[in-house]
CSV table of C-alpha atoms in Angstrom, one decimal:
chain,number,residue,atom,x,y,z
R,1,MET,CA,166.7,88.3,105.3
R,2,THR,CA,164.1,87.8,108.0
R,3,GLY,CA,160.8,88.7,107.8
R,4,ASP,CA,162.3,90.9,111.2
R,5,ASP,CA,163.4,93.6,109.9
R,6,PRO,CA,162.0,96.0,106.5
R,7,GLY,CA,165.2,97.7,106.2
R,8,PRO,CA,167.3,96.2,103.6
R,9,LEU,CA,163.9,96.0,101.5
R,10,ILE,CA,162.9,99.9,102.2
R,11,ARG,CA,166.4,100.8,101.3
R,12,LEU,CA,165.9,98.5,98.1
R,13,TYR,CA,162.9,99.8,96.9
R,14,GLY,CA,165.1,103.4,97.5
R,15,LEU,CA,167.1,102.6,94.0
R,16,THR,CA,163.4,102.4,92.4
R,17,GLY,CA,162.1,105.7,94.0
R,18,GLY,CA,159.6,103.2,95.5
R,19,ARG,CA,158.0,101.9,92.6
R,20,ALA,CA,157.3,98.5,92.3
R,21,ARG,CA,156.4,97.8,88.8
R,22,PRO,CA,158.9,98.4,85.9
R,23,ALA,CA,158.5,101.2,83.1
R,24,GLY,CA,156.1,100.6,79.8
R,25,GLU,CA,155.5,96.8,78.9
R,26,SER,CA,155.6,94.2,81.6
R,27,PHE,CA,158.3,91.5,80.8
R,28,ASP,CA,159.1,88.1,81.9
R,29,LEU,CA,161.4,86.9,84.3
R,30,VAL,CA,163.7,85.3,82.3
R,31,ALA,CA,163.4,87.9,79.1
R,32,ILE,CA,166.6,88.2,77.6
R,33,VAL,CA,168.1,91.7,78.1
R,34,THR,CA,171.1,92.6,75.8
R,35,ALA,CA,172.4,95.7,76.1
R,36,VAL,CA,171.9,98.2,72.8
R,37,VAL,CA,175.2,98.6,70.6
R,38,THR,CA,175.2,101.1,67.4
R,39,ALA,CA,177.7,101.5,64.7
R,40,ALA,CA,178.6,104.9,66.4
R,41,GLY,CA,178.5,102.4,70.0
R,42,ALA,CA,176.7,102.6,73.4
R,43,PRO,CA,174.2,105.2,73.1
R,44,ALA,CA,175.6,108.1,76.0
R,45,GLU,CA,174.2,107.2,79.4
R,46,PRO,CA,171.6,109.8,80.7
R,47,ALA,CA,172.2,111.1,83.9
R,48,GLY,CA,170.4,110.2,86.7
R,49,LEU,CA,171.5,106.1,86.7
R,50,VAL,CA,172.8,105.1,89.9
R,51,PRO,CA,175.7,102.4,89.8
R,52,GLU,CA,173.1,99.3,89.7
R,53,HIS,CA,171.9,100.6,86.6
R,54,LEU,CA,175.4,100.9,85.1
R,55,ALA,CA,176.2,97.6,86.7
R,56,ALA,CA,172.8,95.9,84.7
R,57,LEU,CA,173.5,97.5,81.5
R,58,ALA,CA,177.6,96.5,81.9
R,59,LEU,CA,176.3,92.8,82.4
R,60,CYS,CA,173.9,92.7,79.9
R,61,ARG,CA,176.5,93.3,77.1
R,62,ARG,CA,175.8,89.9,76.7
R,63,PRO,CA,172.3,88.9,76.1
R,64,THR,CA,171.1,87.9,80.2
R,65,PRO,CA,167.9,86.6,81.2
R,66,VAL,CA,166.2,89.3,83.0
R,67,ALA,CA,167.0,86.4,86.7
R,68,ASP,CA,170.2,86.5,85.9
R,69,VAL,CA,170.7,90.0,86.1
R,70,ALA,CA,168.9,89.8,89.5
R,71,ALA,CA,171.5,87.4,90.8
R,72,TYR,CA,174.5,88.9,90.2
R,73,LEU,CA,173.6,92.4,91.2
R,74,GLY,CA,172.2,90.7,94.6
R,75,LEU,CA,169.2,92.4,94.1
R,76,PRO,CA,164.9,91.0,94.1
R,77,LEU,CA,163.6,90.2,90.8
R,78,ASN,CA,160.9,93.2,91.5
R,79,VAL,CA,163.7,96.0,92.4
R,80,THR,CA,166.0,94.3,89.8
R,81,ARG,CA,163.1,94.8,87.2
R,82,VAL,CA,162.4,98.5,87.8
R,83,LEU,CA,166.0,99.0,87.5
R,84,LEU,CA,165.7,97.6,83.7
R,85,GLY,CA,162.8,99.5,82.6
R,86,ASP,CA,164.7,102.5,83.0
R,87,LEU,CA,167.4,101.4,81.0
R,88,ARG,CA,164.7,100.1,78.3
R,89,ARG,CA,162.9,103.4,78.3
R,90,GLU,CA,166.0,105.3,78.2
R,91,GLY,CA,166.8,103.0,75.0
R,92,LEU,CA,169.8,101.7,76.6
R,93,VAL,CA,168.9,97.9,76.8
R,94,THR,CA,166.2,95.8,74.5
R,95,ILE,CA,164.2,93.4,76.2
R,96,ASP,CA,162.6,90.5,74.6
R,97,ARG,CA,159.2,89.4,74.3
R,98,PRO,CA,158.7,86.6,76.1
R,99,ARG,CA,157.8,83.0,74.7
R,100,PRO,CA,156.2,80.3,75.3
R,101,ALA,CA,158.7,77.2,75.6
R,102,ALA,CA,156.7,75.1,74.2
R,103,GLN,CA,156.4,77.2,70.5
R,104,THR,CA,160.3,78.0,70.9
R,105,ILE,CA,161.8,74.9,71.9
R,106,ASP,CA,162.2,73.2,68.5
R,107,GLU,CA,164.2,69.0,68.4
R,108,GLY,CA,167.5,71.3,67.9
R,109,ILE,CA,166.9,72.5,71.2
R,110,TYR,CA,165.0,69.6,73.4
R,111,ARG,CA,168.0,67.7,72.2
R,112,GLU,CA,170.3,70.1,73.1
R,113,VAL,CA,168.6,70.3,76.6
R,114,LEU,CA,167.9,66.7,77.1
R,115,HIS,CA,171.8,65.7,76.1
R,116,GLY,CA,173.0,68.8,79.0
R,117,LEU,CA,171.1,67.8,81.6
R,118,ARG,CA,171.8,63.9,81.4
R,119,ARG,CA,176.1,65.0,81.5
R,120,LEU,CA,175.1,67.5,84.2
H,1,MET,CA,177.9,75.3,66.5
H,2,ASP,CA,181.1,76.9,65.5
H,3,TYR,CA,183.3,78.8,67.7
H,4,ALA,CA,186.3,80.0,65.8
H,5,GLY,CA,186.5,83.4,63.6
H,6,SER,CA,182.8,83.9,64.7
H,7,GLU,CA,182.1,87.3,66.3
H,8,PRO,CA,180.1,87.4,69.3
H,9,ALA,CA,177.8,89.3,67.7
H,10,SER,CA,176.8,87.6,65.0
H,11,ALA,CA,177.1,84.2,66.7
H,12,ALA,CA,174.0,85.9,68.6
H,13,VAL,CA,172.1,86.9,66.0
H,14,ALA,CA,171.9,83.2,64.3
H,15,ASP,CA,171.3,81.3,67.4
H,16,PRO,CA,169.2,83.7,70.0
H,17,ALA,CA,169.2,83.6,73.5
H,18,MET,CA,167.4,81.5,75.1
H,19,ALA,CA,165.8,80.9,78.7
H,20,ILE,CA,163.8,78.3,79.8
H,21,LYS,CA,161.5,78.4,82.7
H,22,ILE,CA,160.6,75.3,84.8
H,23,LEU,CA,158.8,75.5,88.5
H,24,VAL,CA,159.4,73.5,90.8
H,25,ALA,CA,156.1,73.1,93.2
H,26,GLY,CA,154.5,71.8,96.6
H,27,GLY,CA,153.8,72.2,99.7
H,28,PHE,CA,155.9,73.6,102.7
H,29,GLY,CA,158.4,72.1,103.7
H,30,VAL,CA,158.4,69.4,100.7
H,31,GLY,CA,162.1,70.0,99.5
H,32,LYS,CA,161.4,73.0,96.9
H,33,THR,CA,164.4,75.1,97.6
H,34,THR,CA,166.9,71.5,98.5
H,35,MET,CA,165.7,70.2,94.6
H,36,VAL,CA,166.8,73.8,93.2
H,37,GLY,CA,170.1,73.4,95.1
H,38,THR,CA,170.8,70.2,94.4
H,39,ILE,CA,170.7,70.9,90.9
H,40,SER,CA,171.8,74.7,90.1
H,41,GLU,CA,175.0,75.7,89.3
H,42,ILE,CA,174.5,79.1,91.3
H,43,ARG,CA,173.1,78.9,94.8
H,44,PRO,CA,169.6,79.0,94.6
H,45,LEU,CA,169.0,83.1,95.2
H,46,HIS,CA,166.4,83.2,97.7
H,47,THR,CA,164.6,86.7,97.2
H,48,GLU,CA,162.1,88.4,98.7
H,49,GLU,CA,159.8,90.0,96.7
H,50,VAL,CA,158.0,93.1,97.8
H,51,LEU,CA,154.2,93.4,96.7
H,52,SER,CA,151.4,95.7,97.2
H,53,GLU,CA,148.5,94.1,99.4
H,54,ARG,CA,146.8,95.0,96.6
H,55,GLY,CA,147.8,92.2,94.1
H,56,VAL,CA,147.2,89.9,97.1
H,57,GLY,CA,143.7,88.7,96.5
H,58,VAL,CA,142.1,90.5,98.6
H,59,ASP,CA,138.9,92.2,97.7
H,60,ASP,CA,139.2,95.0,94.2
H,61,VAL,CA,139.7,98.4,96.2
H,62,SER,CA,138.8,100.5,93.2
H,63,GLY,CA,141.8,102.0,92.3
H,64,VAL,CA,142.7,102.8,95.5
H,65,GLU,CA,146.2,102.6,96.1
H,66,ALA,CA,147.0,100.5,98.6
H,67,LYS,CA,149.6,102.0,100.6
H,68,THR,CA,150.4,98.1,102.8
H,69,THR,CA,153.2,95.8,101.4
H,70,THR,CA,153.8,92.3,101.9
H,71,THR,CA,157.3,89.6,101.2
H,72,VAL,CA,157.1,86.6,99.3
H,73,ALA,CA,159.9,84.0,99.1
H,74,LEU,CA,161.1,82.8,96.0
H,75,ASP,CA,164.1,80.9,95.0
H,76,PHE,CA,165.5,80.1,91.6
H,77,GLY,CA,168.7,78.2,90.3
H,78,ARG,CA,170.1,77.7,87.1
H,79,ILE,CA,171.5,75.6,84.6
H,80,THR,CA,173.8,76.8,81.9
H,81,ILE,CA,172.9,73.8,78.8
H,82,ARG,CA,175.5,76.4,76.7
H,83,GLU,CA,176.2,79.9,76.2
H,84,GLY,CA,173.0,81.6,75.1
H,85,LEU,CA,170.8,78.4,76.4
H,86,TRP,CA,170.0,78.3,80.1
H,87,LEU,CA,167.1,76.1,82.5
H,88,TYR,CA,165.3,78.3,85.1
H,89,LEU,CA,164.4,76.7,88.1
H,90,PHE,CA,161.7,78.6,90.0
H,91,GLY,CA,160.7,77.4,93.2
H,92,THR,CA,156.8,78.7,93.9
H,93,PRO,CA,155.9,80.4,96.5
H,94,GLY,CA,154.3,77.5,99.1
H,95,GLN,CA,151.7,79.5,100.3
H,96,ASP,CA,147.6,79.6,99.0
H,97,ARG,CA,147.1,83.5,99.0
H,98,PHE,CA,150.5,83.4,96.3
H,99,TRP,CA,148.7,82.2,93.3
H,100,PHE,CA,148.7,85.1,91.3
H,101,MET,CA,152.4,85.4,91.6
H,102,TRP,CA,151.8,81.1,90.1
H,103,ASP,CA,150.4,83.3,87.0
H,104,GLU,CA,153.3,84.8,86.1
H,105,LEU,CA,155.9,82.2,86.7
H,106,ALA,CA,153.9,79.6,84.6
H,107,GLN,CA,153.3,81.8,82.1
H,108,GLY,CA,155.7,80.8,78.8
H,109,ALA,CA,156.7,77.7,81.3
H,110,LEU,CA,157.7,74.4,80.0
H,111,GLY,CA,156.4,73.2,82.6
H,112,ALA,CA,156.4,72.4,86.3
H,113,VAL,CA,157.7,69.5,89.0
H,114,VAL,CA,155.0,69.0,92.0
H,115,LEU,CA,157.1,67.5,94.6
H,116,ALA,CA,154.9,65.1,96.9
H,117,ASP,CA,155.6,63.9,100.6
H,118,THR,CA,153.8,61.2,101.1
H,119,ARG,CA,152.8,61.6,104.9
H,120,ARG,CA,151.1,64.5,103.8
H,121,LEU,CA,150.0,64.2,100.3
H,122,GLN,CA,147.4,66.1,100.7
H,123,ASP,CA,149.5,69.8,100.4
H,124,CYS,CA,150.0,69.2,96.9
H,125,PHE,CA,147.1,69.1,95.5
H,126,PRO,CA,146.4,72.7,95.4
H,127,ALA,CA,150.0,72.9,93.0
H,128,VAL,CA,147.9,69.6,90.8
H,129,ASP,CA,144.8,71.6,90.3
H,130,TYR,CA,146.5,74.6,89.2
H,131,PHE,CA,148.7,73.1,86.4
H,132,GLU,CA,146.0,70.9,85.6
H,133,GLN,CA,143.6,73.7,85.4
H,134,LEU,CA,146.5,76.0,83.6
H,135,GLY,CA,147.2,72.8,80.9
H,136,LEU,CA,150.9,72.9,81.9
H,137,PRO,CA,152.5,69.9,81.6
H,138,PHE,CA,153.6,68.7,84.8
H,139,VAL,CA,155.5,65.4,86.5
H,140,VAL,CA,155.1,64.5,90.2
H,141,ALA,CA,158.6,63.8,91.8
H,142,VAL,CA,157.3,61.7,95.2
H,143,ASN,CA,160.4,62.8,97.4
H,144,CYS,CA,161.5,60.0,99.5
H,145,PHE,CA,162.6,61.1,102.8
H,146,ASP,CA,164.2,59.1,104.8
H,147,GLY,CA,161.9,56.8,106.9
H,148,ALA,CA,159.2,58.0,104.7
H,149,ARG,CA,157.5,55.2,103.6
H,150,ARG,CA,158.4,54.4,99.9
H,151,HIS,CA,154.6,54.2,98.5
H,152,ASP,CA,154.0,52.2,95.2
H,153,PRO,CA,153.5,55.3,92.2
H,154,VAL,CA,150.4,53.9,91.2
H,155,THR,CA,148.7,54.2,94.8
H,156,VAL,CA,150.1,57.8,94.5
H,157,ARG,CA,148.4,58.6,90.9
H,158,ARG,CA,145.2,57.3,93.1
H,159,ALA,CA,145.2,59.3,95.8
H,160,LEU,CA,145.9,62.5,93.3
H,161,GLY,CA,143.0,61.6,90.8
H,162,LEU,CA,145.3,61.8,88.3
H,163,ASP,CA,144.7,60.6,84.7
H,164,GLY,CA,147.3,58.4,83.4
H,165,VAL,CA,149.2,60.4,81.5
H,166,ALA,CA,151.5,62.8,83.7
H,167,PRO,CA,154.1,60.2,84.6
H,168,ILE,CA,155.1,59.7,88.6
H,169,LEU,CA,158.1,59.6,89.8
H,170,LEU,CA,160.5,58.8,93.3
H,171,CYS,CA,163.0,60.4,93.6
H,172,ASP,CA,165.4,61.6,96.3
H,173,VAL,CA,165.9,65.6,96.0
H,174,ARG,CA,169.3,65.7,97.9
H,175,GLU,CA,170.9,63.7,95.4
H,176,ARG,CA,171.9,64.7,91.7
H,177,ASP,CA,171.1,62.0,89.2
H,178,SER,CA,167.6,61.6,91.2
H,179,VAL,CA,166.7,65.8,90.2
H,180,LYS,CA,168.5,65.1,86.7
H,181,GLU,CA,165.8,62.0,85.8
H,182,VAL,CA,162.6,63.9,87.5
H,183,LEU,CA,163.5,67.5,84.7
H,184,THR,CA,164.5,65.0,82.0
H,185,SER,CA,161.2,63.0,82.3
H,186,LEU,CA,159.2,66.6,82.3
H,187,VAL,CA,162.0,67.9,79.0
H,188,THR,CA,160.5,64.8,77.6
H,189,TYR,CA,157.1,64.5,78.7
H,190,SER,CA,156.9,68.2,77.8
H,191,VAL,CA,158.1,69.4,74.5
H,192,GLY,CA,159.0,65.1,73.5
H,193,GLY,CA,156.3,64.5,72.0
H,194,ALA,CA,156.7,66.0,68.7
H,195,PHE,CA,159.5,65.1,67.9
H,196,PRO,CA,161.1,60.9,67.1
H,197,ALA,CA,162.2,59.4,70.1
H,198,GLY,CA,165.6,59.6,70.5
Protein backbone atom coordinates (compact mmCIF):
# COMPACT_ATOMS: atom_id res chain seq x y z
CA MET A 1 0.00 0.00 0.00
CA THR A 2 1.54 3.32 -0.96
CA GLY A 3 1.00 6.69 0.60
CA ASP A 4 -0.03 8.11 -2.74
CA ASP A 5 -3.30 6.24 -3.03
CA PRO A 6 -5.76 6.83 -0.21
CA GLY A 7 -8.43 4.86 -2.12
CA PRO A 8 -8.13 1.49 -0.32
CA LEU A 9 -8.17 3.10 3.11
CA ILE A 10 -11.20 5.19 2.29
CA ARG A 11 -12.92 2.05 1.07
CA LEU A 12 -11.94 0.19 4.25
CA TYR A 13 -13.42 2.89 6.41
CA GLY A 14 -16.60 2.50 4.41
CA LEU A 15 -16.86 -0.85 6.21
CA THR A 16 -17.02 0.93 9.53
CA GLY A 17 -19.24 3.78 8.45
CA GLY A 18 -16.25 6.09 8.78
CA ARG A 19 -15.68 5.23 12.44
CA ALA A 20 -12.07 5.08 13.59
CA ARG A 21 -12.79 3.94 17.17
CA PRO A 22 -14.73 0.90 18.33
CA ALA A 23 -17.94 1.22 20.31
CA GLY A 24 -17.73 0.81 24.08
CA GLU A 25 -14.74 0.20 26.33
CA SER A 26 -11.41 0.23 24.46
CA PHE A 27 -9.49 -3.00 24.09
CA ASP A 28 -5.93 -4.00 23.40
CA LEU A 29 -4.41 -5.12 20.11
CA VAL A 30 -3.80 -8.55 21.61
CA ALA A 31 -6.99 -8.82 23.69
CA ILE A 32 -8.58 -12.24 23.25
CA VAL A 33 -11.87 -12.28 21.35
CA THR A 34 -14.26 -15.20 21.85
CA ALA A 35 -17.57 -15.82 20.11
CA VAL A 36 -20.43 -16.16 22.56
CA VAL A 37 -21.96 -19.63 22.62
CA THR A 38 -24.61 -20.52 25.16
CA ALA A 39 -26.33 -23.80 25.86
CA ALA A 40 -28.91 -22.73 23.27
CA GLY A 41 -26.11 -22.26 20.69
CA ALA A 42 -24.82 -19.07 19.14
CA PRO A 43 -27.04 -15.97 19.45
CA ALA A 44 -28.99 -15.01 16.35
CA GLU A 45 -27.00 -12.76 14.04
CA PRO A 46 -28.64 -9.37 13.77
CA ALA A 47 -29.23 -7.81 10.40
CA GLY A 48 -26.75 -5.23 9.22
CA LEU A 49 -23.59 -7.26 9.64
CA VAL A 50 -21.17 -7.11 6.73
CA PRO A 51 -19.31 -10.22 5.51
CA GLU A 52 -16.21 -9.11 7.45
CA HIS A 53 -18.22 -9.19 10.68
CA LEU A 54 -19.32 -12.74 9.93
CA ALA A 55 -15.79 -13.83 9.01
CA ALA A 56 -14.46 -12.42 12.29
CA LEU A 57 -17.25 -14.12 14.21
CA ALA A 58 -16.49 -17.48 12.60
CA LEU A 59 -12.77 -17.11 13.39
CA CYS A 60 -13.44 -16.26 17.03
CA ARG A 61 -15.21 -19.53 17.73
CA ARG A 62 -11.73 -20.30 18.95
CA PRO A 63 -10.38 -17.60 21.28
CA THR A 64 -8.35 -15.35 18.99
CA PRO A 65 -6.27 -12.21 19.61
CA VAL A 66 -7.45 -9.01 17.93
CA ALA A 67 -4.22 -8.80 15.91
CA ASP A 68 -4.84 -12.26 14.48
CA VAL A 69 -8.34 -11.33 13.41
CA ALA A 70 -6.80 -8.38 11.55
CA ALA A 71 -4.21 -10.64 9.92
CA TYR A 72 -6.87 -13.15 8.91
CA LEU A 73 -9.20 -10.53 7.46
CA GLY A 74 -6.31 -8.62 5.90
CA LEU A 75 -7.61 -5.40 7.44
CA PRO A 76 -5.87 -2.63 9.39
CA LEU A 77 -6.01 -3.07 13.16
CA ASN A 78 -8.18 0.00 13.72
CA VAL A 79 -10.76 -1.14 11.19
CA THR A 80 -10.74 -4.61 12.73
CA ARG A 81 -11.29 -3.14 16.16
CA VAL A 82 -14.33 -1.19 15.02
CA LEU A 83 -15.84 -4.37 13.55
CA LEU A 84 -15.12 -6.33 16.74
CA GLY A 85 -16.63 -3.52 18.83
CA ASP A 86 -19.82 -3.92 16.78
CA LEU A 87 -19.90 -7.66 17.47
CA ARG A 88 -19.41 -7.03 21.18
CA ARG A 89 -22.20 -4.45 21.24
CA GLU A 90 -24.51 -7.05 19.69
CA GLY A 91 -23.50 -9.54 22.37
CA LEU A 92 -21.93 -11.88 19.82
CA VAL A 93 -18.38 -11.85 21.20
CA THR A 94 -16.59 -11.17 24.47
CA ILE A 95 -13.28 -9.31 24.51
CA ASP A 96 -11.07 -9.77 27.55
CA ARG A 97 -9.66 -6.84 29.46
CA PRO A 98 -5.97 -6.19 28.84
CA ARG A 99 -3.85 -7.64 31.62
CA PRO A 100 -0.26 -6.51 32.09
CA ALA A 101 2.12 -9.28 31.04
CA ALA A 102 4.19 -8.89 34.19
CA GLN A 103 1.18 -9.72 36.36
CA THR A 104 -0.19 -12.59 34.31
CA ILE A 105 2.97 -14.50 33.50
CA ASP A 106 3.49 -17.13 36.16
CA GLU A 107 6.47 -19.41 36.36
CA GLY A 108 4.78 -22.07 34.23
CA ILE A 109 4.08 -19.65 31.37
CA TYR A 110 7.56 -18.14 31.68
CA ARG A 111 9.17 -21.56 31.23
CA GLU A 112 6.81 -22.46 28.39
CA VAL A 113 7.73 -19.26 26.55
CA LEU A 114 11.47 -19.79 27.03
CA HIS A 115 11.24 -23.40 25.94
CA GLY A 116 9.04 -22.47 22.98
CA LEU A 117 11.51 -19.81 21.80
CA ARG A 118 14.49 -22.13 22.11
CA ARG A 119 12.95 -24.88 20.03
CA LEU A 120 11.96 -22.53 17.19
CA MET B 1 -1.29 -30.72 28.87
CA ASP B 2 -3.69 -33.57 28.46
CA TYR B 3 -5.10 -33.63 24.97
CA ALA B 4 -6.82 -37.00 25.04
CA GLY B 5 -10.55 -36.77 25.43
CA SER B 6 -10.60 -33.17 26.59
CA GLU B 7 -13.34 -30.98 25.20
CA PRO B 8 -11.98 -27.82 23.55
CA ALA B 9 -14.43 -25.69 25.54
CA SER B 10 -13.44 -27.07 28.93
CA ALA B 11 -9.75 -26.85 28.04
CA ALA B 12 -10.25 -23.16 27.22
CA VAL B 13 -11.78 -22.55 30.63
CA ALA B 14 -9.00 -24.36 32.47
CA ASP B 15 -6.28 -22.66 30.46
CA PRO B 16 -7.31 -19.19 29.27
CA ALA B 17 -5.82 -18.01 25.99
CA MET B 18 -3.10 -15.42 26.38
CA ALA B 19 -1.21 -13.24 23.94
CA ILE B 20 2.02 -11.59 25.07
CA LYS B 21 3.17 -8.34 23.46
CA ILE B 22 6.78 -7.52 22.73
CA LEU B 23 7.72 -4.24 21.08
CA VAL B 24 10.55 -3.79 18.61
CA ALA B 25 11.70 -0.17 18.58
CA GLY B 26 14.56 1.82 17.14
CA GLY B 27 15.36 4.35 14.47
CA PHE B 28 14.16 4.31 10.88
CA GLY B 29 15.82 1.61 8.76
CA VAL B 30 17.55 -0.13 11.67
CA GLY B 31 16.00 -3.50 10.87
CA LYS B 32 12.77 -3.66 12.90
CA THR B 33 10.70 -5.15 10.09
CA THR B 34 13.49 -7.58 9.20
CA MET B 35 13.73 -8.75 12.78
CA VAL B 36 9.99 -9.37 13.03
CA GLY B 37 10.07 -11.20 9.68
CA THR B 38 13.02 -13.40 10.66
CA ILE B 39 11.21 -14.94 13.62
CA SER B 40 7.50 -14.61 12.78
CA GLU B 41 5.60 -17.69 11.64
CA ILE B 42 3.27 -15.52 9.62
CA ARG B 43 4.45 -13.05 7.02
CA PRO B 44 4.72 -9.84 9.01
CA LEU B 45 1.52 -7.97 8.57
CA HIS B 46 2.14 -4.46 7.45
CA THR B 47 -0.89 -2.32 8.05
CA GLU B 48 -1.55 1.33 7.61
CA GLU B 49 -3.58 2.75 10.43
CA VAL B 50 -5.70 5.82 9.85
CA LEU B 51 -5.60 8.30 12.69
CA SER B 52 -7.24 11.60 13.13
CA GLU B 53 -4.77 14.45 13.39
CA ARG B 54 -6.34 15.29 16.72
CA GLY B 55 -4.43 12.37 18.20
CA VAL B 56 -1.07 13.30 16.72
CA GLY B 57 0.19 15.55 19.45
CA VAL B 58 -1.03 18.78 17.96
CA ASP B 59 -2.43 21.50 20.16
CA ASP B 60 -5.66 20.69 21.86
CA VAL B 61 -8.44 21.97 19.67
CA SER B 62 -10.96 21.78 22.50
CA GLY B 63 -13.52 19.38 21.18
CA VAL B 64 -13.40 20.54 17.59
CA GLU B 65 -13.65 17.38 15.56
CA ALA B 66 -10.66 17.19 13.27
CA LYS B 67 -11.38 16.11 9.73
CA THR B 68 -7.80 15.56 8.66
CA THR B 69 -6.41 12.07 8.92
CA THR B 70 -2.96 10.63 8.66
CA THR B 71 -1.65 7.10 8.34
CA VAL B 72 0.97 5.30 10.33
CA ALA B 73 2.62 2.02 9.37
CA LEU B 74 2.62 -0.80 11.87
CA ASP B 75 4.24 -4.20 11.40
CA PHE B 76 3.58 -7.21 13.51
CA GLY B 77 4.44 -10.88 13.60
CA ARG B 78 3.46 -13.88 15.67
CA ILE B 79 5.12 -16.81 17.40
CA THR B 80 2.83 -19.61 18.62
CA ILE B 81 4.18 -21.21 21.78
CA ARG B 82 1.19 -23.53 21.91
CA GLU B 83 -2.52 -23.33 21.16
CA GLY B 84 -3.73 -20.47 23.33
CA LEU B 85 -0.31 -18.94 24.06
CA TRP B 86 1.21 -16.53 21.57
CA LEU B 87 3.96 -13.95 21.42
CA TYR B 88 3.26 -10.92 19.26
CA LEU B 89 6.05 -8.71 18.02
CA PHE B 90 5.08 -5.18 17.11
CA GLY B 91 7.47 -3.01 15.12
CA THR B 92 6.79 0.41 16.57
CA PRO B 93 6.27 3.44 14.37
CA GLY B 94 9.59 5.17 13.83
CA GLN B 95 8.37 8.72 13.72
CA ASP B 96 8.44 10.71 16.93
CA ARG B 97 5.05 12.24 16.33
CA PHE B 98 3.45 8.84 16.86
CA TRP B 99 4.41 8.57 20.51
CA PHE B 100 0.76 8.26 21.48
CA MET B 101 0.63 5.06 19.49
CA TRP B 102 3.58 3.74 21.48
CA ASP B 103 1.60 4.36 24.66
CA GLU B 104 -1.07 2.00 23.49
CA LEU B 105 1.37 -0.58 22.19
CA ALA B 106 3.38 -0.51 25.40
CA GLN B 107 0.40 -0.95 27.69
CA GLY B 108 0.58 -4.38 29.26
CA ALA B 109 3.58 -5.38 27.14
CA LEU B 110 6.16 -7.83 28.42
CA GLY B 111 9.00 -5.60 27.29
CA ALA B 112 10.80 -4.12 24.33
CA VAL B 113 13.77 -4.72 22.09
CA VAL B 114 15.53 -1.47 21.20
CA LEU B 115 17.42 -2.05 17.98
CA ALA B 116 20.53 0.05 17.56
CA ASP B 117 22.81 0.74 14.63
CA THR B 118 26.25 1.82 15.82
CA ARG B 119 26.64 4.09 12.79
CA ARG B 120 23.60 6.05 14.01
CA LEU B 121 23.45 5.24 17.66
CA GLN B 122 21.63 8.47 18.48
CA ASP B 123 18.60 7.21 16.53
CA CYS B 124 17.69 4.85 19.34
CA PHE B 125 17.96 7.46 22.13
CA PRO B 126 14.25 8.38 21.99
CA ALA B 127 13.22 4.74 22.38
CA VAL B 128 15.60 4.20 25.30
CA ASP B 129 14.33 7.37 27.01
CA TYR B 130 10.74 6.39 26.39
CA PHE B 131 10.99 2.89 27.86
CA GLU B 132 13.05 4.12 30.81
CA GLN B 133 10.40 6.71 31.66
CA LEU B 134 7.64 4.17 31.26
CA GLY B 135 9.45 1.61 33.39
CA LEU B 136 9.02 -1.03 30.68
CA PRO B 137 11.87 -3.57 30.68
CA PHE B 138 13.96 -3.49 27.51
CA VAL B 139 17.12 -4.94 26.04
CA VAL B 140 19.31 -3.12 23.55
CA ALA B 141 20.18 -5.24 20.52
CA VAL B 142 22.97 -3.82 18.38
CA ASN B 143 22.30 -4.92 14.82
CA CYS B 144 25.64 -5.76 13.23
CA PHE B 145 25.13 -4.92 9.59
CA ASP B 146 27.69 -6.05 7.06
CA GLY B 147 30.56 -3.65 7.24
CA ALA B 148 29.33 -1.99 10.40
CA ARG B 149 31.96 -1.70 13.07
CA ARG B 150 31.38 -4.30 15.72
CA HIS B 151 31.16 -2.27 18.85
CA ASP B 152 31.91 -3.53 22.25
CA PRO B 153 28.68 -3.64 24.32
CA VAL B 154 30.47 -1.71 27.07
CA THR B 155 31.09 1.15 24.64
CA VAL B 156 27.45 1.10 23.55
CA ARG B 157 26.28 1.10 27.17
CA ARG B 158 28.42 4.13 27.93
CA ALA B 159 27.26 5.95 24.77
CA LEU B 160 23.63 5.33 25.66
CA GLY B 161 24.14 6.39 29.26
CA LEU B 162 22.48 3.20 30.45
CA ASP B 163 22.74 1.99 33.98
CA GLY B 164 24.27 -1.43 34.42
CA VAL B 165 21.01 -3.35 34.36
CA ALA B 166 19.46 -3.45 30.88
CA PRO B 167 21.15 -6.17 28.82
CA ILE B 168 23.02 -5.15 25.67
CA LEU B 169 23.49 -7.78 22.98
CA LEU B 170 25.06 -7.88 19.56
CA CYS B 171 22.80 -9.45 16.98
CA ASP B 172 22.10 -9.99 13.31
CA VAL B 173 18.38 -9.47 12.72
CA ARG B 174 18.51 -11.67 9.60
CA GLU B 175 19.62 -14.70 11.64
CA ARG B 176 16.91 -16.69 13.36
CA ASP B 177 19.16 -17.97 16.15
CA SER B 178 20.36 -14.45 16.83
CA VAL B 179 16.81 -13.10 17.10
CA LYS B 180 15.86 -16.05 19.33
CA GLU B 181 18.72 -15.13 21.64
CA VAL B 182 17.56 -11.52 21.83
CA LEU B 183 14.00 -12.56 22.65
CA THR B 184 14.98 -15.13 25.28
CA SER B 185 17.20 -12.49 26.91
CA LEU B 186 14.29 -10.07 27.01
CA VAL B 187 11.90 -12.65 28.49
CA THR B 188 14.43 -13.65 31.13
CA TYR B 189 15.25 -10.04 31.96
CA SER B 190 11.59 -8.94 32.10
CA VAL B 191 10.02 -11.67 34.18
CA GLY B 192 12.66 -14.29 34.92
CA GLY B 193 13.92 -12.48 38.00
CA ALA B 194 10.82 -13.57 39.89
CA PHE B 195 11.54 -17.24 39.29
CA PRO B 196 14.44 -19.56 40.08
CA ALA B 197 17.00 -19.80 37.27
CA GLY B 198 16.51 -22.72 34.93
